Short mmCIF file of C-alpha atoms in Angstrom, two decimals:
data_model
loop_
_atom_site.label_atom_id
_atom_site.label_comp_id
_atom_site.label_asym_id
_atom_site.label_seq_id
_atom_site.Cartn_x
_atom_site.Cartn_y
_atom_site.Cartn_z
CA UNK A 1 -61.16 59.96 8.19
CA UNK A 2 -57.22 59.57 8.55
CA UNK A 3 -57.86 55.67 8.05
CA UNK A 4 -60.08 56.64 4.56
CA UNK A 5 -57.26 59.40 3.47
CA UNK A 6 -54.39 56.67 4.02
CA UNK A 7 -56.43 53.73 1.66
CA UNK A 8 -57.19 56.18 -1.22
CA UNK A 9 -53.28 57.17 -1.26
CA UNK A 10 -52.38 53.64 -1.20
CA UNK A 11 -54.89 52.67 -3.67
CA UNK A 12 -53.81 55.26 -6.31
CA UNK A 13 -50.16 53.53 -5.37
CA UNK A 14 -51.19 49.96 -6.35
CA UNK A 15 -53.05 51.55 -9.11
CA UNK A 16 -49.73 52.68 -10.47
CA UNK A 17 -47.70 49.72 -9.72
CA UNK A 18 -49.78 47.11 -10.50
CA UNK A 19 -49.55 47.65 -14.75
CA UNK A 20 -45.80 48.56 -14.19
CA UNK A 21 -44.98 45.91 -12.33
CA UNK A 22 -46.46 43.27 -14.78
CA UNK A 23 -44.91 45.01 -17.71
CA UNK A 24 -41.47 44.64 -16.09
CA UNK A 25 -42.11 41.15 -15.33
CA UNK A 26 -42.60 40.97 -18.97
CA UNK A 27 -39.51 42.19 -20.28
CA UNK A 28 -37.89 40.59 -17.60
CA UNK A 29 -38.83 37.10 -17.18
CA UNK A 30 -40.52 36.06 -21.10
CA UNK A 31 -38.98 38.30 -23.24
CA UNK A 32 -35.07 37.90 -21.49
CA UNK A 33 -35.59 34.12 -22.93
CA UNK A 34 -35.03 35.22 -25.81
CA UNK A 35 -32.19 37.35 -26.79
CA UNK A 36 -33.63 38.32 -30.20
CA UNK A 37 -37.28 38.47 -29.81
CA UNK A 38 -38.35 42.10 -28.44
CA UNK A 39 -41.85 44.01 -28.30
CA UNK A 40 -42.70 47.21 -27.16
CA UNK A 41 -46.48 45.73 -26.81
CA UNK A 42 -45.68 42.85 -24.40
CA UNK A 43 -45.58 44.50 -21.44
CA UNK A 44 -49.27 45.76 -21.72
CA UNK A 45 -50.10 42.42 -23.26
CA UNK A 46 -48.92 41.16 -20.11
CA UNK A 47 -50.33 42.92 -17.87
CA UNK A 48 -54.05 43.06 -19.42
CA UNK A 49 -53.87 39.14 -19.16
CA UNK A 50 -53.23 39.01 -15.74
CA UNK A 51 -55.55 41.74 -15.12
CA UNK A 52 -58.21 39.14 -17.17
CA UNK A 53 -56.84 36.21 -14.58
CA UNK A 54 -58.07 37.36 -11.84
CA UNK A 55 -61.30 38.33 -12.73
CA UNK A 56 -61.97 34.76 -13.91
CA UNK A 57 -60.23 33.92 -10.48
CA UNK A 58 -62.53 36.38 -9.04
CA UNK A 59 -65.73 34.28 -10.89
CA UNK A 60 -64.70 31.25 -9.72
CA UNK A 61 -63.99 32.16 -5.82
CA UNK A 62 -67.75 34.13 -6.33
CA UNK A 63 -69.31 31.19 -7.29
CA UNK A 64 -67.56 28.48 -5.02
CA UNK A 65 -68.57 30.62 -2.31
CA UNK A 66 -71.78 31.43 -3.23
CA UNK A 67 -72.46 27.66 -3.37
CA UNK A 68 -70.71 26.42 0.18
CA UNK A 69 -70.60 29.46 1.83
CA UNK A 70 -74.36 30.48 1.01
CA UNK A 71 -73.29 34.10 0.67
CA UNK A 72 -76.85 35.48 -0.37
CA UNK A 73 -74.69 38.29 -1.51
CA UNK A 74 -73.69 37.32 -4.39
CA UNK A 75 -76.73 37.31 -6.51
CA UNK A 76 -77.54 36.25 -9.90
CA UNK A 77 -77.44 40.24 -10.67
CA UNK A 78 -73.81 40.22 -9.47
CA UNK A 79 -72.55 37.40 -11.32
CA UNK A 80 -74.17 38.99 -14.70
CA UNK A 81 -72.02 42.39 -13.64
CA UNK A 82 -68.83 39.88 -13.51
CA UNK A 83 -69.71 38.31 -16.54
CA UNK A 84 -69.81 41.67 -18.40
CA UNK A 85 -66.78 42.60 -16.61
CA UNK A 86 -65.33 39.32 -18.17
CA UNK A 87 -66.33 39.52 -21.44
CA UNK A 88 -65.05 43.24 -21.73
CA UNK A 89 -61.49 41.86 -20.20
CA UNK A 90 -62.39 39.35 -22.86
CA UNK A 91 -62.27 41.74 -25.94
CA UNK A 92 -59.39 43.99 -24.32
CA UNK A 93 -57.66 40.47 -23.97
CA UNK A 94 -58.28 39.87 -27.74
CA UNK A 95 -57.13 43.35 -28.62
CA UNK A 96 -54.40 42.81 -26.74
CA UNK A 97 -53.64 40.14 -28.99
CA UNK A 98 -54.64 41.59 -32.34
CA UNK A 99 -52.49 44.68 -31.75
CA UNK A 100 -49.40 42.35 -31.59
CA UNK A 101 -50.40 40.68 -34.62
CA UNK A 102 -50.67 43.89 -36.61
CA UNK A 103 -47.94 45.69 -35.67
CA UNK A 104 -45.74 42.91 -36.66
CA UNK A 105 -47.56 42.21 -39.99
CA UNK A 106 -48.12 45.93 -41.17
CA UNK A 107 -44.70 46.58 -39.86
CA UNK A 108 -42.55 43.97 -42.01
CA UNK A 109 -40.89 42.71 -39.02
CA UNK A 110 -39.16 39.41 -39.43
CA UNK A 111 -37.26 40.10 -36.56
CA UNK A 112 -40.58 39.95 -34.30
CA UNK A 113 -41.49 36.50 -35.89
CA UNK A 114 -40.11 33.99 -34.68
CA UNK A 115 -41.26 33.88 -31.34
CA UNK A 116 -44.75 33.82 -32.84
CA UNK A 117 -44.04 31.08 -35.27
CA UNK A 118 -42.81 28.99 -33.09
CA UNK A 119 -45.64 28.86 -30.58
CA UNK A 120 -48.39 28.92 -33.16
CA UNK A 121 -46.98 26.51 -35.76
CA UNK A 122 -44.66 24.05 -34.99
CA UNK A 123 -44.96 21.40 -32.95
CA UNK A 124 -45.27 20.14 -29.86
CA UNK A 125 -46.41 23.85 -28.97
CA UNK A 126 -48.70 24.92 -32.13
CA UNK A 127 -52.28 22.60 -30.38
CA UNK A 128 -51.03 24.25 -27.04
CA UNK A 129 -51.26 27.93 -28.50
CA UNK A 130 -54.21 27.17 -30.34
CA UNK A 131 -55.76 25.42 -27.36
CA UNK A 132 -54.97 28.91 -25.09
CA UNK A 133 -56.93 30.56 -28.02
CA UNK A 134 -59.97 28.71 -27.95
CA UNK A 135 -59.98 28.78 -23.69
CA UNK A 136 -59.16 32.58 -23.28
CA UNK A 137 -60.98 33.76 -26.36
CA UNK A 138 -63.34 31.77 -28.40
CA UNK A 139 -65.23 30.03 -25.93
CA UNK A 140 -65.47 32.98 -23.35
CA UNK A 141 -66.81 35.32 -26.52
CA UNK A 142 -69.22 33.21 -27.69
CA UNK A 143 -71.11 32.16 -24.45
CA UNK A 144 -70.92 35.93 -22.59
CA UNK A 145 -72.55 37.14 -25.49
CA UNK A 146 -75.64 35.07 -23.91
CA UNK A 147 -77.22 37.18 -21.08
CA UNK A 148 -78.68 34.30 -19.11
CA UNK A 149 -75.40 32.73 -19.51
CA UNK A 150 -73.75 35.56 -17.45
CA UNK A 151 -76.77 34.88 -14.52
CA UNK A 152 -75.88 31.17 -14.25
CA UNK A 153 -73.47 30.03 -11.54
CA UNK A 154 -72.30 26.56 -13.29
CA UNK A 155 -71.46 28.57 -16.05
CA UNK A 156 -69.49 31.13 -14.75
CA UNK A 157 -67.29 28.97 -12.55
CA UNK A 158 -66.64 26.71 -15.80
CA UNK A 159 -66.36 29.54 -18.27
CA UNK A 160 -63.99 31.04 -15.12
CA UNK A 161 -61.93 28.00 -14.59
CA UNK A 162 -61.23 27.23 -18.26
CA UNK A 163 -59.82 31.21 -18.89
CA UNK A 164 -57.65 31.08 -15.73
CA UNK A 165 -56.53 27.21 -17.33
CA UNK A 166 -56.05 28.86 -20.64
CA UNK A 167 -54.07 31.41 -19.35
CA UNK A 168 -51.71 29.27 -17.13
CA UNK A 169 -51.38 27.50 -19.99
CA UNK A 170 -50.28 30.80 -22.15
CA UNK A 171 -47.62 31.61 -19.88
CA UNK A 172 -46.53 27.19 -20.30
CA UNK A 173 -46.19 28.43 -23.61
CA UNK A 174 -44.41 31.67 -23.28
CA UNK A 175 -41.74 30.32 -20.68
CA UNK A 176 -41.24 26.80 -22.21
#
């Protein structure tokens, strides 16, 4: 009972750290870059996407070890719960997104701009953000809204692996 008391107490603790943490690491180490881009969003931004990482990290370990591990576990009933897990992360991840967008746009706020124009317009970085679109957005979207998608193995680990590639790639983007 002790042993149960102690994990819920740390597990309310890492719930509390974990988004903090994340959104400090925001401020800290994407938007420090630079000096006259700020936003008050980021930090949840942040921390939603890596949130959305691991559960694609999360697919793809399920299915990997589903396949050479032959964990009869993880069933074709669990992989559809991921997969709606995923494609809610999916739309929070997109909200995410959109709520950046708007605030900046309905806002007037030139300041806030050029860190976006930069990544989605000019070049070399412009097929690179649009690329991390298409991976963490538009491709996940469109095949979780399939329910025997969300059953199949191959297509989790590849819908999986190309989020967690479009995300790495995101934060490429953001740091370089």
């Amino acid at each position: 009972q002790r042993g149960r008391r102690g994990m819920d107490v740390l597990a309310a603790g890492v719930l509390l750290a974990y988004p903090i943490t994340y959104s400090f690491m925001a401020f800290d180490l994407i938007m420090a870059l630079d000096p006259f881009w700020y936003s008050s969003l980021f930090g949840g931004y942040f921390f939603i996407s890596t949130f959305y990482l691991g559960l694609a990290g999360i697919a793809v370990v399920a299915v990997l070890a589903r396949r050479f591990l032959a964990l009869s576990a993880i069933t074709p009933d669990r992989l559809a719960d991921l997969g709606k897990l995923l494609f809610g992360f999916t739309l929070t991840y997109a909200a995410m997104l959109w709520s950046q967008y708007i605030v900046i746009w309905y806002g007037n706020l030139p300041e806030e701009t050029h860190f976006v124009v930069v990544r989605l317009w000019e070049r070399p970085w412009a097929p690179l953000s649009w690329a991390v679109l298409a991976a963490t957005l538009l491709v996940p979207f469109v095949i979780f809204l399939s329910r025997g998608a969300k059953r199949a193995p191959t297509v989790m680990l590849a819908v999986g692996a190309l989020v967690a590639a479009g995300l790495w790639l995101e934060r490429y983007v953001l740091v370089v």
